[in-house]
Coordinates of C-alpha atoms in Angstrom, one line a residue:
X1206 CA 121.2 51.8 -8.2
X1207 CA 120.4 53.4 -4.9
X1208 CA 119.4 50.7 -2.3
X1209 CA 118.2 51.2 1.2
X1210 CA 119.0 48.7 3.9
X1211 CA 117.2 48.6 7.3
X1212 CA 118.4 46.3 10.0
X1213 CA 122.2 45.9 10.4
X1214 CA 122.6 43.1 12.9
X1215 CA 125.1 40.4 12.1
X1216 CA 123.1 39.0 9.1
X1217 CA 121.9 42.4 7.8
X1218 CA 125.4 44.0 8.0
X1219 CA 126.8 41.0 6.1
X1220 CA 124.2 41.3 3.3
X1221 CA 124.5 45.1 3.2
X1222 CA 128.3 44.7 2.9
X1223 CA 127.8 42.4 0.0
X1224 CA 125.5 44.8 -1.8
X1225 CA 128.0 47.6 -1.2
X1226 CA 130.9 45.5 -2.5
X1227 CA 128.7 44.8 -5.6
X1228 CA 128.6 48.4 -6.5
X1229 CA 125.2 49.4 -5.1
X1230 CA 124.9 52.8 -3.5
X1231 CA 123.5 52.2 0.0
X1232 CA 121.4 54.2 2.4
X1233 CA 121.6 52.4 5.7
X1234 CA 119.5 52.6 8.9
X1235 CA 119.6 50.6 12.2
X1236 CA 117.9 51.1 15.5
X1237 CA 121.3 51.3 17.1
X1238 CA 123.2 54.0 15.1
X1239 CA 126.7 52.5 15.6
X1240 CA 126.0 49.6 13.2
X1241 CA 124.8 52.1 10.5
X1242 CA 127.9 54.3 11.2
X1243 CA 130.2 51.4 10.5
X1244 CA 128.8 50.9 7.0
X1245 CA 128.4 54.6 6.3
X1246 CA 132.1 55.0 6.9
X1247 CA 132.7 53.0 3.7
X1248 CA 132.6 54.6 0.2
X1249 CA 129.3 54.3 -1.4
X1250 CA 127.2 54.2 1.8
X1251 CA 125.5 56.9 3.9
X1252 CA 123.5 56.7 7.1
X1253 CA 119.8 57.4 6.9
X1254 CA 118.3 59.6 9.6
X1255 CA 115.2 57.4 9.8
X1256 CA 113.8 54.2 8.3
X1257 CA 111.7 56.4 5.9
X1258 CA 115.0 57.9 4.6
X1259 CA 116.3 54.4 3.8
X1260 CA 113.1 53.8 1.7
X1261 CA 113.9 56.6 -0.8
X1262 CA 115.9 54.7 -3.4
X1263 CA 114.8 52.3 -6.1
X1264 CA 114.9 49.3 -3.9
X1265 CA 115.2 48.6 -0.1
X1266 CA 116.1 45.6 1.9
X1267 CA 115.1 45.0 5.5
X1268 CA 116.5 42.4 7.9
X1269 CA 114.7 42.9 11.2
X1270 CA 114.5 40.6 14.2
X1271 CA 110.8 39.6 14.2
X1272 CA 107.2 40.7 13.6
X1273 CA 107.3 43.3 16.3
X1274 CA 110.4 45.0 14.9
X1275 CA 109.0 45.0 11.4
X1276 CA 105.7 46.4 12.6
X1277 CA 107.4 49.2 14.6
X1278 CA 110.0 50.1 12.1
X1279 CA 108.1 50.0 8.9
X1280 CA 104.4 50.3 9.7
X1281 CA 103.8 52.1 13.0
X1282 CA 106.5 54.6 12.3
X1283 CA 104.9 55.6 8.9
X1284 CA 108.2 54.8 7.1
X1285 CA 106.4 52.6 4.5
X1286 CA 103.8 55.3 3.9
X1287 CA 106.7 57.7 3.1
X1288 CA 108.5 55.3 0.8
X1289 CA 109.6 56.5 -2.7
X1290 CA 106.9 55.8 -5.3
X1291 CA 107.6 52.5 -7.2
X1292 CA 110.0 51.2 -4.5
X1293 CA 110.8 47.5 -4.4
X1294 CA 111.0 46.3 -0.8
X1295 CA 112.8 43.0 -0.2
X1296 CA 112.1 41.7 3.3
X1297 CA 114.8 39.2 4.2
X1298 CA 113.6 38.4 7.7
X1299 CA 111.4 35.5 8.5
X1300 CA 108.0 36.9 9.6
X1301 CA 104.6 35.3 10.3
X1302 CA 102.3 34.5 7.4
X1303 CA 99.8 37.0 8.9
X1304 CA 102.4 39.9 8.8
X1305 CA 103.6 38.9 5.4
X1306 CA 100.1 39.1 4.1
X1307 CA 99.5 42.5 5.8
X1308 CA 102.8 43.8 4.3
X1309 CA 102.0 42.6 0.8
X1310 CA 98.5 44.3 1.0
X1311 CA 99.9 47.6 2.4
X1312 CA 102.6 47.7 -0.3
X1313 CA 100.0 47.1 -3.0
X1314 CA 97.8 49.9 -1.6
X1315 CA 100.8 52.2 -1.7
X1316 CA 101.9 51.2 -5.2
X1317 CA 105.1 49.5 -3.9
X1318 CA 106.4 46.1 -4.8
X1319 CA 106.9 43.6 -1.9
X1320 CA 109.3 40.6 -2.1
X1321 CA 109.3 38.2 0.8
X1322 CA 112.8 36.8 0.7
X1323 CA 113.8 35.0 3.9
X1324 CA 117.3 33.8 3.8
X1325 CA 119.0 30.6 5.0
X1326 CA 122.5 30.7 6.2
X1327 CA 124.8 32.4 8.6
X1328 CA 126.5 35.8 8.5
X1329 CA 129.7 34.3 7.2
X1330 CA 127.7 32.7 4.3
X1331 CA 126.1 36.1 3.6
X1332 CA 129.4 37.9 3.5
X1333 CA 130.7 35.2 1.0
X1334 CA 127.5 35.6 -1.2
X1335 CA 126.4 32.0 -0.4
X1336 CA 123.0 32.5 1.3
X1337 CA 120.0 30.6 0.1
X1338 CA 117.2 33.1 -0.6
X1339 CA 113.6 32.0 -0.8
X1340 CA 112.1 34.9 -2.8
X1341 CA 108.4 35.3 -3.5
X1342 CA 106.6 38.2 -5.0
X1343 CA 105.1 39.4 -8.3
X1344 CA 108.0 39.3 -10.8
X1345 CA 106.3 41.9 -13.0
X1346 CA 106.3 44.4 -10.1
X1347 CA 109.9 43.9 -9.0
X1348 CA 112.2 43.5 -12.0
X1349 CA 115.0 45.7 -10.5
X1350 CA 115.6 43.2 -7.6
X1351 CA 117.7 40.9 -9.8
X1352 CA 120.4 43.5 -10.2
X1353 CA 120.9 43.6 -6.4
X1354 CA 121.5 39.9 -5.9
X1355 CA 124.4 39.6 -8.3

């Protein structure tokens, strides 16, 4: 499965590394390119030129700092509008209820699946596959996500 990953800070890089180790093909993007370059240097990963490029697989994860970063990276940039049809987007960041509702509505308008999946834990727990994930979304619209978590 081809999986995009946007946001490669300490937690995002740990989660993305876990996905890569699990056999997922990754397309990675980060605001500071060095973080994406570190993952792209590994077999099975490549660096996306833009957030929209990271949304061209079957599923994509994002782990961005806050509402403003999510807004700028996914909505204002037009990346979400350019996402692959049928994409499942898993947002691992904690965002406001208002933004989560806007994201869910925009995904629905675009024919994309949205999974709100904030995580509990630290980067070392993420690297060890021991995060607690609070996932919410329409299970009928996002059946492919389960394969990513294993």
